[in-house]
Each structure stands twice: as C-alpha cells, then as structure tokens.
C-alpha cells in the first residue's frame, strides 16, 4: 500500500504519518508513506510509487490543484481531504473524495478515513 501525505505543516504531517503507521501496524499490513508539500505535483520520480491513497491538506488552493492533478493521472487513487474549514466541500464532491476531515484530526477520524479508502479499493 502506497500512501502520500501532502501537507506543508511538518508537525501535522508527522502526526498523520504516525497515525497511519499505527493503523496499518495493527493490521499487519505493509505500507509505504511518502511525505510531500501540499502543493507538490506528481512527476516521473513518484510514478514508481503511485499512491493508493492520498491525504491532502487544504490550507489553500495548492491542495485542490494537487488533488485535481492526482485524479487526472491516477483515477484509482483514493483521496482524503484535510482542512480547517468545510469550504472545499464542492471540490471534494467533484473529485470523488472518500472522506473530508476537519482539523484537528484525531486518530479515530483518520482510522475511519483509511477504512473507507480500503473499502473503496
């Protein structure tokens, strides 16, 4: 399982990665996690690690652009939005986002999002 976490806030990103590791460790599943900035775009270097799940922080429009880019290239990738506001709800709907998390994100919320992503696969 390849998971990409797009977040410019290093502290938040590390917490989310810790949650992901804990979730999959408890399920005895191997996971590769790729930490990227929220405005990062996928390029040839990431094609070897196409994300199965992408968690995208939406602090500004960079996250939406990243989500659109991922959706265009990798239609099977499950998207999860993380934001401090619900204002990106329409974009989430248009991009077929599996879950929309509002900050602060707790462990149980992230587990629910990952579980939904697994069910979609």
Tab-separated table of C-alpha atoms in Angstrom:
chain	number	residue	atom	x	y	z
A	1	UNK	CA	0.000	0.000	0.000
A	2	UNK	CA	1.430	3.374	-1.043
A	3	UNK	CA	0.148	6.419	0.804
A	4	UNK	CA	1.099	10.013	0.034
A	5	UNK	CA	0.612	12.746	2.625
A	6	UNK	CA	0.534	16.275	1.187
A	7	UNK	CA	0.930	18.841	3.970
A	8	UNK	CA	3.135	21.917	4.370
A	9	UNK	CA	2.900	21.822	8.177
A	10	UNK	CA	5.649	19.421	9.260
A	11	UNK	CA	4.187	18.878	12.739
A	12	UNK	CA	0.759	17.935	11.342
A	13	UNK	CA	2.363	15.780	8.675
A	14	UNK	CA	4.413	13.839	11.238
A	15	UNK	CA	1.322	13.280	13.393
A	16	UNK	CA	-0.687	11.987	10.419
A	17	UNK	CA	2.162	9.690	9.397
A	18	UNK	CA	2.374	8.354	12.957
A	19	UNK	CA	-1.379	7.627	12.882
A	20	UNK	CA	-1.082	5.873	9.518
A	21	UNK	CA	1.802	3.701	10.730
A	22	UNK	CA	-0.111	2.757	13.865
A	23	UNK	CA	-3.271	1.929	11.897
A	24	UNK	CA	-1.501	-0.385	9.448
A	25	UNK	CA	0.817	-1.893	12.065
A	26	UNK	CA	-2.274	-3.036	13.951
A	27	UNK	CA	-3.458	-4.760	10.784
A	28	UNK	CA	-0.085	-6.352	9.945
A	29	UNK	CA	-0.109	-4.602	6.573
A	30	UNK	CA	2.950	-3.217	4.827
A	31	UNK	CA	2.694	0.447	3.951
A	32	UNK	CA	4.982	2.946	2.223
A	33	UNK	CA	4.363	6.545	3.186
A	34	UNK	CA	5.539	9.468	1.085
A	35	UNK	CA	5.604	12.905	2.744
A	36	UNK	CA	5.237	15.833	0.344
A	37	UNK	CA	4.288	19.503	0.482
A	38	UNK	CA	0.624	20.288	-0.178
A	39	UNK	CA	1.455	21.959	-3.476
A	40	UNK	CA	3.641	19.147	-4.763
A	41	UNK	CA	2.722	17.723	-8.121
A	42	UNK	CA	3.343	14.155	-9.104
A	43	UNK	CA	6.173	13.713	-11.538
A	44	UNK	CA	8.164	10.864	-13.042
A	45	UNK	CA	10.023	10.252	-9.778
A	46	UNK	CA	6.792	9.306	-7.989
A	47	UNK	CA	5.384	7.109	-10.780
A	48	UNK	CA	7.188	4.108	-9.300
A	49	UNK	CA	5.217	4.724	-6.099
A	50	UNK	CA	1.773	5.585	-7.439
A	51	UNK	CA	-0.355	6.401	-4.400
A	52	UNK	CA	-3.187	4.077	-3.475
A	53	UNK	CA	-4.342	6.726	-1.002
A	54	UNK	CA	-3.530	10.448	-0.951
A	55	UNK	CA	-4.213	12.566	2.138
A	56	UNK	CA	-4.191	16.204	1.068
A	57	UNK	CA	-4.126	19.213	3.379
A	58	UNK	CA	-6.194	22.102	2.010
A	59	UNK	CA	-4.715	25.202	3.619
A	60	UNK	CA	-5.003	26.978	0.268
A	61	UNK	CA	-5.710	26.278	-3.391
A	62	UNK	CA	-2.435	24.360	-3.833
A	63	UNK	CA	-4.041	21.316	-2.247
A	64	UNK	CA	-7.009	21.437	-4.646
A	65	UNK	CA	-4.655	21.700	-7.632
A	66	UNK	CA	-2.695	18.725	-6.304
A	67	UNK	CA	-5.909	16.707	-5.878
A	68	UNK	CA	-7.027	17.511	-9.437
A	69	UNK	CA	-3.644	16.508	-10.786
A	70	UNK	CA	-3.696	13.203	-8.894
A	71	UNK	CA	-7.253	12.477	-10.024
A	72	UNK	CA	-6.315	13.137	-13.674
A	73	UNK	CA	-3.286	10.842	-13.571
A	74	UNK	CA	-4.377	8.145	-11.121
A	75	UNK	CA	-8.134	7.665	-11.160
A	76	UNK	CA	-7.925	4.663	-8.801
A	77	UNK	CA	-6.202	6.684	-6.066
A	78	UNK	CA	-8.460	7.268	-3.058
A	79	UNK	CA	-8.425	10.900	-1.929
A	80	UNK	CA	-8.886	12.201	1.611
A	81	UNK	CA	-9.075	15.947	2.249
A	82	UNK	CA	-7.873	17.529	5.495
A	83	UNK	CA	-8.854	21.130	6.180
A	84	UNK	CA	-9.638	23.541	8.980
A	85	UNK	CA	-12.832	24.553	7.164
A	86	UNK	CA	-15.586	22.781	5.207
A	87	UNK	CA	-15.376	25.359	2.383
A	88	UNK	CA	-13.880	22.859	-0.081
A	89	UNK	CA	-16.938	20.596	0.074
A	90	UNK	CA	-17.973	21.126	-3.561
A	91	UNK	CA	-14.469	20.379	-4.803
A	92	UNK	CA	-14.436	17.257	-2.637
A	93	UNK	CA	-17.681	16.115	-4.220
A	94	UNK	CA	-16.458	16.858	-7.761
A	95	UNK	CA	-13.202	14.957	-7.167
A	96	UNK	CA	-14.940	11.936	-5.584
A	97	UNK	CA	-13.120	12.345	-2.278
A	98	UNK	CA	-13.633	9.371	0.059
A	99	UNK	CA	-13.502	11.391	3.286
A	100	UNK	CA	-13.233	15.038	4.341
A	101	UNK	CA	-11.547	15.552	7.713
A	102	UNK	CA	-11.777	18.845	9.594
A	103	UNK	CA	-8.828	19.790	11.828
A	104	UNK	CA	-7.813	18.920	14.412
A	105	UNK	CA	-7.655	15.372	13.097
A	106	UNK	CA	-7.777	12.659	15.734
A	107	UNK	CA	-6.561	9.094	15.443
A	108	UNK	CA	-10.065	7.605	15.253
A	109	UNK	CA	-11.064	10.039	12.486
A	110	UNK	CA	-8.039	9.112	10.421
A	111	UNK	CA	-8.671	5.404	11.009
A	112	UNK	CA	-12.233	5.838	9.723
A	113	UNK	CA	-10.929	7.608	6.616
A	114	UNK	CA	-8.373	4.863	5.924
A	115	UNK	CA	-11.014	2.190	6.477
A	116	UNK	CA	-13.317	3.892	3.953
A	117	UNK	CA	-10.468	4.058	1.453
A	118	UNK	CA	-9.802	0.343	1.851
A	119	UNK	CA	-13.476	-0.461	1.267
A	120	UNK	CA	-13.431	1.584	-1.952
A	121	UNK	CA	-10.462	-0.344	-3.354
